[in-house]
PDB file of C-alpha atoms and ligand atoms in Angstrom:
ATOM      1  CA  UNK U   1     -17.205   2.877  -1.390  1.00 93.00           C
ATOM      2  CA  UNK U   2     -13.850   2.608  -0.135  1.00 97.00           C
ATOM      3  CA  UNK U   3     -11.533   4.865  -1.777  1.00 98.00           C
ATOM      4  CA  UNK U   4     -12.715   7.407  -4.246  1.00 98.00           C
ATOM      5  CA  UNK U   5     -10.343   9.772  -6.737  1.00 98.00           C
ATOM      6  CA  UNK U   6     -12.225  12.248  -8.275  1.00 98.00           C
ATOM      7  CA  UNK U   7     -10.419  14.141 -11.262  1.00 97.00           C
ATOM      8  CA  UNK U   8      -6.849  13.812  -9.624  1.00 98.00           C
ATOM      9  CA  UNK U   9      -3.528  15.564 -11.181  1.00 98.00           C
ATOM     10  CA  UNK U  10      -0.396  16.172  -9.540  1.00 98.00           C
ATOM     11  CA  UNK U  11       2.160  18.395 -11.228  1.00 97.00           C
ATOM     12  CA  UNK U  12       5.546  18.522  -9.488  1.00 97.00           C
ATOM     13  CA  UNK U  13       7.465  21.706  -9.547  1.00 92.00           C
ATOM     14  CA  UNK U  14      11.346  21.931  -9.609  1.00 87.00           C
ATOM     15  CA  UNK U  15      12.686  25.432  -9.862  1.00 89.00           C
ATOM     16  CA  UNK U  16      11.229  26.389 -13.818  1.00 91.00           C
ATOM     17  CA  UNK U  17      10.970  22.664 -14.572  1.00 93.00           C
ATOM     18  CA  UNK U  18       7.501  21.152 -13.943  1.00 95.00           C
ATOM     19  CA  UNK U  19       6.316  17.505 -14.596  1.00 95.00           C
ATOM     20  CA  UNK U  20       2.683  16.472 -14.638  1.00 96.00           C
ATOM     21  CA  UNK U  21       2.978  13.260 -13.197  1.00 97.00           C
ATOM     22  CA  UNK U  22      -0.255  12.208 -12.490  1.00 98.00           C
ATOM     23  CA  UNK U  23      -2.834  13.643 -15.011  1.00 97.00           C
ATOM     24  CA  UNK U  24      -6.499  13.782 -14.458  1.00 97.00           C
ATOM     25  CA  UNK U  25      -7.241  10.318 -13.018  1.00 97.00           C
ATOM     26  CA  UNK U  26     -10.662   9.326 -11.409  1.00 97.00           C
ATOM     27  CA  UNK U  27     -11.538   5.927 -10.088  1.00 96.00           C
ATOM     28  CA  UNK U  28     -13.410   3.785  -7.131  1.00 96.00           C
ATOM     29  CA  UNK U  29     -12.372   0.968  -5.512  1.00 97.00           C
ATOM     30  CA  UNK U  30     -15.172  -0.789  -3.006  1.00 97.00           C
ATOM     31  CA  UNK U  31     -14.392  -2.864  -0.015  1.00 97.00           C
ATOM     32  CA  UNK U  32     -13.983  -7.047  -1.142  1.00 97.00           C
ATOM     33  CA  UNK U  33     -11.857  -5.424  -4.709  1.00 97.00           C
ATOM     34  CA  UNK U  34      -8.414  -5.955  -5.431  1.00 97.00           C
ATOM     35  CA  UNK U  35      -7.729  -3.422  -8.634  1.00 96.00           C
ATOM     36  CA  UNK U  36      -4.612  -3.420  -9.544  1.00 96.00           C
ATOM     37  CA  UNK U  37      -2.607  -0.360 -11.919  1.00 96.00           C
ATOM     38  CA  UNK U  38      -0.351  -1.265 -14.018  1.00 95.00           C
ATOM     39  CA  UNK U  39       2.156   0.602 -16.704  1.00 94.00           C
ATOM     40  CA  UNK U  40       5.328   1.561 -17.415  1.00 93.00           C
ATOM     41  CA  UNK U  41       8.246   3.283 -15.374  1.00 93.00           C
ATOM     42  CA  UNK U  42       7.689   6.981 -14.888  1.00 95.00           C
ATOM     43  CA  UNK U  43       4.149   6.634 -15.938  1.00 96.00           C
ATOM     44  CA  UNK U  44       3.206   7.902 -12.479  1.00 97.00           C
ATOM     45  CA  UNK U  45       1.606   4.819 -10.683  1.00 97.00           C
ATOM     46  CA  UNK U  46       3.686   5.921  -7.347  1.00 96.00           C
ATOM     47  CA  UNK U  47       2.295   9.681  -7.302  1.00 97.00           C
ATOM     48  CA  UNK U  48      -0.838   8.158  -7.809  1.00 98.00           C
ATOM     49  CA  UNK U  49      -0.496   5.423  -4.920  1.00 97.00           C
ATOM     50  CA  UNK U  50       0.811   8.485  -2.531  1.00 97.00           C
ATOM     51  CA  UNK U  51      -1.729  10.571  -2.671  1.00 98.00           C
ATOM     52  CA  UNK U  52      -4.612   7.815  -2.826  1.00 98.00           C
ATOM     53  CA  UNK U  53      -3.404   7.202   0.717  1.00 97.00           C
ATOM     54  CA  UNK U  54      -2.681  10.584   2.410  1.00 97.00           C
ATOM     55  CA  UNK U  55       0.818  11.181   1.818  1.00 96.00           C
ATOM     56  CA  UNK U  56       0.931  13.324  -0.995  1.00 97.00           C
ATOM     57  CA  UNK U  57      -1.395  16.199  -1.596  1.00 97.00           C
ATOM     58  CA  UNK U  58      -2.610  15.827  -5.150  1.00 98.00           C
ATOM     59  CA  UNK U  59      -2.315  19.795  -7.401  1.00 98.00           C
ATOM     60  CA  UNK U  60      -6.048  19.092  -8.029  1.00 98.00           C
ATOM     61  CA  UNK U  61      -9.060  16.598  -7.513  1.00 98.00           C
ATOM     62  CA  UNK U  62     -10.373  15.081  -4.300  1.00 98.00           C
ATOM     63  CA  UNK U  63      -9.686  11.885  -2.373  1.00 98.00           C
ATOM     64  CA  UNK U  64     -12.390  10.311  -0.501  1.00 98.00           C
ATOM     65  CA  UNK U  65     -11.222   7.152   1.974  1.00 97.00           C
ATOM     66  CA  UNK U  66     -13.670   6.017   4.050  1.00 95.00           C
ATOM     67  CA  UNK U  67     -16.163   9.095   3.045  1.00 96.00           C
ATOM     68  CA  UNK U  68     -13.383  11.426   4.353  1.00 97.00           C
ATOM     69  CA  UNK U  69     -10.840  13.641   2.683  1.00 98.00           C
ATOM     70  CA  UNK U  70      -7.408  13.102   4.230  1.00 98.00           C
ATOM     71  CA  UNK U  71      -6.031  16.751   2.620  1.00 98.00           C
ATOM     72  CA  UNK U  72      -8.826  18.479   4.798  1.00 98.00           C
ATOM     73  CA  UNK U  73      -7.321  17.171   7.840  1.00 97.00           C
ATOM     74  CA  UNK U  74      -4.442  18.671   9.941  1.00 96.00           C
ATOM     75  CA  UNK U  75      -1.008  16.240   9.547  1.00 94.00           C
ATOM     76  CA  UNK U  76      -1.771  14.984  12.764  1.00 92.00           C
ATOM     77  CA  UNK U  77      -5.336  13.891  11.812  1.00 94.00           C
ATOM     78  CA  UNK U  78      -4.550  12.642   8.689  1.00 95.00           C
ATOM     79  CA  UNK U  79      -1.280  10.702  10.182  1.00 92.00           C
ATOM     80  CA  UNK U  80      -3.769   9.014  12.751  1.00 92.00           C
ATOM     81  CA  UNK U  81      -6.371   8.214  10.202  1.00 94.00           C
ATOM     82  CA  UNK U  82      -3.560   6.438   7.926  1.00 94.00           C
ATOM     83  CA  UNK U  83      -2.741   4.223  10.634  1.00 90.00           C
ATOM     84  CA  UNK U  84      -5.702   3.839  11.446  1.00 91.00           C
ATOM     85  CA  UNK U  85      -7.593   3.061   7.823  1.00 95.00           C
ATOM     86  CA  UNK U  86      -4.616   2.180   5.846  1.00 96.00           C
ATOM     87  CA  UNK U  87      -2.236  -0.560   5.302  1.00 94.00           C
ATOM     88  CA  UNK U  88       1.059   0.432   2.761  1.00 94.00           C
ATOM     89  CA  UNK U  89       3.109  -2.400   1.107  1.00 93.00           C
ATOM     90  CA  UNK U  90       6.112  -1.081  -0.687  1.00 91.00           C
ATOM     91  CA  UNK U  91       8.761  -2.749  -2.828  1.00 88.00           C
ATOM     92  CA  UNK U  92      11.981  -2.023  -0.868  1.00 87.00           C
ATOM     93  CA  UNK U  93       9.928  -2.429   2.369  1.00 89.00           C
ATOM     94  CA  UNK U  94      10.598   0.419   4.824  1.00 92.00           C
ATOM     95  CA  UNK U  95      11.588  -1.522   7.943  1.00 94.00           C
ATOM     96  CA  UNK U  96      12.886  -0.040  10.705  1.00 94.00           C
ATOM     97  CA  UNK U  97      16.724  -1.585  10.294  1.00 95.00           C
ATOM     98  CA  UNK U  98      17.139  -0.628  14.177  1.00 96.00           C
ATOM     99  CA  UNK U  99      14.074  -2.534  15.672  1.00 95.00           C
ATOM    100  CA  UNK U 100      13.481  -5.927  15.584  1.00 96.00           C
ATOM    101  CA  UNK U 101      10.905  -8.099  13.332  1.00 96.00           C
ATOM    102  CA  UNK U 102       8.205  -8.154  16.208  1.00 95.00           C
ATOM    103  CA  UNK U 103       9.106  -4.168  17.043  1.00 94.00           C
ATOM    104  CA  UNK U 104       8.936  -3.579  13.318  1.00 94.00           C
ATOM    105  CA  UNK U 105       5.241  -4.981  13.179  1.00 94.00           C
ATOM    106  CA  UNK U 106       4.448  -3.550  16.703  1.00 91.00           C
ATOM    107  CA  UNK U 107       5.362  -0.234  15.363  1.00 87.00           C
ATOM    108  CA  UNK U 108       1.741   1.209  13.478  1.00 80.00           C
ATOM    109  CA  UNK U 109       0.269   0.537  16.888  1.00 76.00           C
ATOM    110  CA  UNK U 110       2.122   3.156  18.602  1.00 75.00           C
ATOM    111  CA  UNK U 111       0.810   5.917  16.119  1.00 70.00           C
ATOM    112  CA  UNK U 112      -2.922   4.876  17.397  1.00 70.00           C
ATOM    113  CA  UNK U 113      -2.212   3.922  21.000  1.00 59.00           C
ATOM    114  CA  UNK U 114      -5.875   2.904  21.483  1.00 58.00           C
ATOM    115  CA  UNK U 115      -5.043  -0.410  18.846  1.00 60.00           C
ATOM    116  CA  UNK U 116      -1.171  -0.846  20.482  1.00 63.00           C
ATOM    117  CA  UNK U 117      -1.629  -4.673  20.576  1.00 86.00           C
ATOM    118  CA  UNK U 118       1.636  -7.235  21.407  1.00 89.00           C
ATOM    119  CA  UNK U 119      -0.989 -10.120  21.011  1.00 92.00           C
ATOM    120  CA  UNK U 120      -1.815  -9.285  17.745  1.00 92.00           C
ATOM    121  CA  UNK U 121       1.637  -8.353  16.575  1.00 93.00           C
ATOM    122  CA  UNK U 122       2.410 -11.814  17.812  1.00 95.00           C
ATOM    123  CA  UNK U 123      -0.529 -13.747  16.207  1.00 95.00           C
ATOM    124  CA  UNK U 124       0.749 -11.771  12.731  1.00 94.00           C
ATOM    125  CA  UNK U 125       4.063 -13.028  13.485  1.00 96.00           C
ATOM    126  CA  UNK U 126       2.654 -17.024  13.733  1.00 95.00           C
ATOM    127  CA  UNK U 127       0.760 -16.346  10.614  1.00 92.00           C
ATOM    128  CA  UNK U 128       3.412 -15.071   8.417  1.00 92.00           C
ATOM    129  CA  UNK U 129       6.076 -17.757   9.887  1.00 92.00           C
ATOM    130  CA  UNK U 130       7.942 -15.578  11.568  1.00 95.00           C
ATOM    131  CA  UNK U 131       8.169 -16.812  15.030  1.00 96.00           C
ATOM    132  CA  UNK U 132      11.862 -17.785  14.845  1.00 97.00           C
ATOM    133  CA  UNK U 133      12.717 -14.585  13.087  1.00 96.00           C
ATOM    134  CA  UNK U 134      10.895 -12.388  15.188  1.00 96.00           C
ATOM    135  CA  UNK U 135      13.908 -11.132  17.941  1.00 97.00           C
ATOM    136  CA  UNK U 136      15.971 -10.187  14.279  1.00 97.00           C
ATOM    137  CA  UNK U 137      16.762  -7.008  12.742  1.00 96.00           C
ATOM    138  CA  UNK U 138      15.549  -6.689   9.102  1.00 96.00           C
ATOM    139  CA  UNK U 139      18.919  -7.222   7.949  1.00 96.00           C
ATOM    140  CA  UNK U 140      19.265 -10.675   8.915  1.00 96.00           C
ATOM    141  CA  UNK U 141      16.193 -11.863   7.575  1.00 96.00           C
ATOM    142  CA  UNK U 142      15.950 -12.363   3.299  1.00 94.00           C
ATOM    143  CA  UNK U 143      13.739 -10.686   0.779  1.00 92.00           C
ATOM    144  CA  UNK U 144      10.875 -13.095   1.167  1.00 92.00           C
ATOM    145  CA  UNK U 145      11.124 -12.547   4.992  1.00 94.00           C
ATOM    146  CA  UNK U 146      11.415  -8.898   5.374  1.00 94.00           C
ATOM    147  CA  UNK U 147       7.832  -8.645   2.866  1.00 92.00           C
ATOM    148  CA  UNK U 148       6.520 -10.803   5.293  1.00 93.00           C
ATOM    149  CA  UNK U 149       7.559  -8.424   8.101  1.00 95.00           C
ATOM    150  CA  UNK U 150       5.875  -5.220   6.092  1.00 94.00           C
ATOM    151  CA  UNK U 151       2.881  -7.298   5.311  1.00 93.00           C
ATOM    152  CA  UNK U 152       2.522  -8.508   9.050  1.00 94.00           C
ATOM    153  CA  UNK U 153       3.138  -4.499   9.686  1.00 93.00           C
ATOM    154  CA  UNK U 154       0.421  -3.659   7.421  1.00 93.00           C
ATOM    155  CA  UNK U 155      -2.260  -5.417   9.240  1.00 92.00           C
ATOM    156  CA  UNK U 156      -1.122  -4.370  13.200  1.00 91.00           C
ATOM    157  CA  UNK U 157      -4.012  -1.881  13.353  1.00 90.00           C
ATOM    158  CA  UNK U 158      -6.896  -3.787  11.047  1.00 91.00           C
ATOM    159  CA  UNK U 159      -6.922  -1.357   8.202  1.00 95.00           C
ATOM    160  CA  UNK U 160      -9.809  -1.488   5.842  1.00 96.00           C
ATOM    161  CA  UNK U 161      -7.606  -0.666   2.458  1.00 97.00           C
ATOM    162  CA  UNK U 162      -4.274  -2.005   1.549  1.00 97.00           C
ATOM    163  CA  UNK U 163      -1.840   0.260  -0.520  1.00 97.00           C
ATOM    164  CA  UNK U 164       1.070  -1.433  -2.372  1.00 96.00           C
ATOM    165  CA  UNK U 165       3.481   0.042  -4.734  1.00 95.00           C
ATOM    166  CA  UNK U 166       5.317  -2.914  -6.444  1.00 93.00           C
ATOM    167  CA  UNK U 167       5.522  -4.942  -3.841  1.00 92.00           C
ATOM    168  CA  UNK U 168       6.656  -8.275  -5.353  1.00 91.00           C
ATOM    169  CA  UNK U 169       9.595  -6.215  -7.206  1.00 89.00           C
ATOM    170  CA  UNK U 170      12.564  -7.802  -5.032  1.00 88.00           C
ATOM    171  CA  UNK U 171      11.057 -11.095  -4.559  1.00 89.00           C
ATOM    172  CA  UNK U 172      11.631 -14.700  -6.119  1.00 90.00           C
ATOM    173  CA  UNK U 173       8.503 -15.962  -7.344  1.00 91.00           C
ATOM    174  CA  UNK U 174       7.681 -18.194  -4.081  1.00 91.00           C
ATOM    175  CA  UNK U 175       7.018 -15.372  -2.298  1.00 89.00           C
ATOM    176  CA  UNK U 176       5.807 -13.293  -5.153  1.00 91.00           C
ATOM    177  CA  UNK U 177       3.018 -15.657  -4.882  1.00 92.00           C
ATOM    178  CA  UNK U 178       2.994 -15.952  -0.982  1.00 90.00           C
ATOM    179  CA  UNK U 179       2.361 -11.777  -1.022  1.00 92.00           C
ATOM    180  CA  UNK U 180      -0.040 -11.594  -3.838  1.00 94.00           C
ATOM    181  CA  UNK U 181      -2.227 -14.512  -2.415  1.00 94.00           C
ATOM    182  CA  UNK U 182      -2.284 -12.539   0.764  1.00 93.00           C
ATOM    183  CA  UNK U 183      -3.298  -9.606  -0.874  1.00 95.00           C
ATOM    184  CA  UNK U 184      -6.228 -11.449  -2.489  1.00 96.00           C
ATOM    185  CA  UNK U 185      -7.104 -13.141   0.675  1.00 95.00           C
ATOM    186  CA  UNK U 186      -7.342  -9.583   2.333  1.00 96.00           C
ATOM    187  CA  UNK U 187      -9.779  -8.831  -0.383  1.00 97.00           C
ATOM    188  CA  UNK U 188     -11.813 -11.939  -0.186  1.00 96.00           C
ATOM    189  CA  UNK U 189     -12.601 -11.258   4.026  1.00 96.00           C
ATOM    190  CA  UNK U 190     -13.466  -7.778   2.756  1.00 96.00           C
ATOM    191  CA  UNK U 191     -10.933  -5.513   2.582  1.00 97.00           C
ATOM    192  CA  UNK U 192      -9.294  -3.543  -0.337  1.00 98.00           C
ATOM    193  CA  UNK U 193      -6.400  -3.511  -2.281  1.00 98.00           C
ATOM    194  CA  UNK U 194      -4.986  -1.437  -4.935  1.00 97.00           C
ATOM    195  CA  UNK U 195      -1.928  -2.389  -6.470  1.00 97.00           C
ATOM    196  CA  UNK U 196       0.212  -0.301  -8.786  1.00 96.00           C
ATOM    197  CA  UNK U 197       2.874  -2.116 -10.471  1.00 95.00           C
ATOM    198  CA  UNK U 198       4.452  -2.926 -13.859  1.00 90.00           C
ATOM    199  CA  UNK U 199       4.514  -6.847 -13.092  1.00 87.00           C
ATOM    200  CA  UNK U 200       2.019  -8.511 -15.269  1.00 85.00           C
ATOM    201  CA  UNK U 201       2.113 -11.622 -12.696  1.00 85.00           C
ATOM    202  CA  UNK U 202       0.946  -9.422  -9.542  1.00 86.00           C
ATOM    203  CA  UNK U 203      -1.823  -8.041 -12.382  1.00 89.00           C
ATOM    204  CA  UNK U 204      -3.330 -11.668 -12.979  1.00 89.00           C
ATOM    205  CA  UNK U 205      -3.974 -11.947  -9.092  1.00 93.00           C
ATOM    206  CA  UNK U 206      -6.315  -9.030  -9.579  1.00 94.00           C
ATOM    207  CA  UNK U 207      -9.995  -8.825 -10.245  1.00 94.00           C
ATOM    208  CA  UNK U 208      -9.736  -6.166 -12.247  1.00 93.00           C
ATOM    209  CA  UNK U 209      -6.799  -4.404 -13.936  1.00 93.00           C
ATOM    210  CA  UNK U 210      -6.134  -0.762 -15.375  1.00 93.00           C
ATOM    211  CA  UNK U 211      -3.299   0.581 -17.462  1.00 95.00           C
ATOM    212  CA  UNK U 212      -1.764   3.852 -16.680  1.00 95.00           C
ATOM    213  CA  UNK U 213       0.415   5.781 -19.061  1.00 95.00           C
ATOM    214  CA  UNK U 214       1.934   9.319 -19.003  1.00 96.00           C
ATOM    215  CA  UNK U 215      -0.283   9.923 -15.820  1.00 97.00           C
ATOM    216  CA  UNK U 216      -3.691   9.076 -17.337  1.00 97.00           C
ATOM    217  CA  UNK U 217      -5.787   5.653 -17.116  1.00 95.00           C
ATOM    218  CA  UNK U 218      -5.850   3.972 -20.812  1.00 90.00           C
ATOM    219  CA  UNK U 219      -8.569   1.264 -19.703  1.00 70.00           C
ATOM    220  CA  UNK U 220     -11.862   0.806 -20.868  1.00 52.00           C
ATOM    221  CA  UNK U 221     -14.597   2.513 -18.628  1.00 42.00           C
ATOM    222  CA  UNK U 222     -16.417  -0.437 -17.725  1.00 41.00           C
ATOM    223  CA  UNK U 223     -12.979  -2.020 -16.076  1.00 41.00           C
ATOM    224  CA  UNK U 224     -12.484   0.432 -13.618  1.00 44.00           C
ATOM    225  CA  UNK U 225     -16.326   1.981 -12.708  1.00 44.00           C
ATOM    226  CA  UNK U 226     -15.092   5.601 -13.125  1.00 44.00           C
ATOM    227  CA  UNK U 227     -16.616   8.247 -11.393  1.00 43.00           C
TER     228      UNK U 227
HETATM  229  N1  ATP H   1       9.530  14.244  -6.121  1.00 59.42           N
HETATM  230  C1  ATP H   1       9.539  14.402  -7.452  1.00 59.42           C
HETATM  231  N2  ATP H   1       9.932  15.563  -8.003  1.00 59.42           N
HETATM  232  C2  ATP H   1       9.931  15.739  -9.355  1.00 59.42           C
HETATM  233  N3  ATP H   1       9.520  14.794 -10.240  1.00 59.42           N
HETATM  234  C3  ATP H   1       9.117  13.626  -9.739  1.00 59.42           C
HETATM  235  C4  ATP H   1       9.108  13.351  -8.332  1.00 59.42           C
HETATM  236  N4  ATP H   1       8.645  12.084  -8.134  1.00 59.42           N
HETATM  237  C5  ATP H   1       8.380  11.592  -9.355  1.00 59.42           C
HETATM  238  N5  ATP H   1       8.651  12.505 -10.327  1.00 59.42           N
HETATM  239  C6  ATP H   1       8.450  12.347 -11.777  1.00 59.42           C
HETATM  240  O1  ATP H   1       7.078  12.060 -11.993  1.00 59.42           O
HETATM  241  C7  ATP H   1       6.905  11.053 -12.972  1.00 59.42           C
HETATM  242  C8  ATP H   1       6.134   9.871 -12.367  1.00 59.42           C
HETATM  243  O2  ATP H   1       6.939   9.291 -11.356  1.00 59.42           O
HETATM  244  P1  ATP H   1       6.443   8.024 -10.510  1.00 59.42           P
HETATM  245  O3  ATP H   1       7.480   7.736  -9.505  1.00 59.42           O
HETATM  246  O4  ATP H   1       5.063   8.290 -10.026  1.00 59.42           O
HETATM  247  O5  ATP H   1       6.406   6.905 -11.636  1.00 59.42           O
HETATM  248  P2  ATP H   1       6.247   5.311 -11.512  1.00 59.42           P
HETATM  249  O6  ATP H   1       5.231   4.913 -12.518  1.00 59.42           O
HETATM  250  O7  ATP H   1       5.996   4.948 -10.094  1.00 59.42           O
HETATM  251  O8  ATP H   1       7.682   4.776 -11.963  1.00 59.42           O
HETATM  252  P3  ATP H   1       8.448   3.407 -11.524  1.00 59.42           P
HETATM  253  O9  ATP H   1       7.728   2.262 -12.203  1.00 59.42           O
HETATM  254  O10 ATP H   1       9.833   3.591 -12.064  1.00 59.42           O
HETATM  255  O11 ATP H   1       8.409   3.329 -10.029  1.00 59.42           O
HETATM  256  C9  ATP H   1       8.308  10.699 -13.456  1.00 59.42           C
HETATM  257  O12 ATP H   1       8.567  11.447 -14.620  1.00 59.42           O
HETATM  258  C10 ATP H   1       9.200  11.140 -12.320  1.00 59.42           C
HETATM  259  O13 ATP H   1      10.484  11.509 -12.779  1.00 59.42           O
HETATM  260 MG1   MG H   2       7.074   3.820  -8.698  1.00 59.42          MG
END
């Protein structure tokens, strides 16, 4: 098993205000699955996405990548192990607006120097059609382009799990379609995906969807092989 969330809640605390964001999820995702979460805005399907991949230490429960637990790491640990395990796909794409497209996907490999690889960044940059974009900054490239760019990112260092968090939300529906197949294809060689997202179109590339609502899953056991 790939990624593992046993009994997770996260409860954010602002002064005497607290909001239970995420509420007592569990679920499993095995390499070759693309799962994706779907449900309304606020519902939680970003605090859930963070702290599925390391960046956000859940109030309760247990995450298990890879047979590991990222939140019994140091930060240094767990930042290498992200980069190393973990590909994230977000929807305003988190591109470095100072480095150029082929710096931008170069970039992961510098956080796990033993991976640092220009002739993969460039083979990324061939297969994503990027090769006369690739000396830009993000801001001269368009939507479609700069997801291209993340996605490319997302791959530098070979990650077994890809993490994306409404990632077709500024896109036309070309390259809605050009992402999602990509993130099916990355399934189908064996990786896995898990998709949160309130798009019902992203949902239908999926081999298996859950609902989330006010922080806890809705689906039927059987969709999601809770733990
Ligand atoms: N850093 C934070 N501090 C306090 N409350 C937060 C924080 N981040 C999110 N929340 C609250 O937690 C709840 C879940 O937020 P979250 O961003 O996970 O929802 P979402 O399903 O991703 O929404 P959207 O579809 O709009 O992206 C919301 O009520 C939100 O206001
Ligand atoms: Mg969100």
């Amino acid at each position: 098993m790939l990624l593992q969330l046993q009994n997770i809640s996260k409860t954010y605390q602002d002064g005497s205000s607290s909001v239970q964001a995420v509420d007592g999820v569990s679920m499993q995702l095995d390499a070759g699955e693309f799962v994706a979460v779907q449900g309304p805005s606020g519902c939680g399907k970003s605090t859930l996405l963070l702290t599925a991949g390391g960046l956000l230490k859940p109030t309760s429960g247990t995450v298990t990548i890879d047979g590991q637990d990222p939140y019994s790491m140091t930060a240094d640990e767990r930042a290498n192990f992200r980069a190393r395990t973990i590909g994230f796909v977000f929807q305003q794409f988190h591109l470095v607006p100072y480095l150029s497209v082929y710096e931008n996907i170069l970039a992961p490999g510098m956080a796990v120097k033993t991976k640092a690889n220009p002739e993969r960044a460039q083979q990324l940059i061939e297969r994503f059609g990027l090769t006369d974009r690739q000396h830009h900054v993000p801001a001269k490239l368009s939507s479609g382009e700069r997801q291209r760019v993340a996605m490319a990112r997302s791959l530098l260092n070979e990650p077994e799990l890809i993490l994306a968090d409404e990632p077709t939300g500024n896109l036309d529906h070309e390259n809605a379609e050009i992402l999602l197949q990509f993130l099916a294809e990355f399934a189908s060689e064996g990786g896995g995906v898990l998709l949160v997202t309130h798009d019902d179109r992203a949902v239908s590339h999926a081999q298996k969807a859950i609902h989330i609502l006010d922080g806890k899953l809705t689906s039927p056991a059987t969709a999601m092989n809770p733990v």
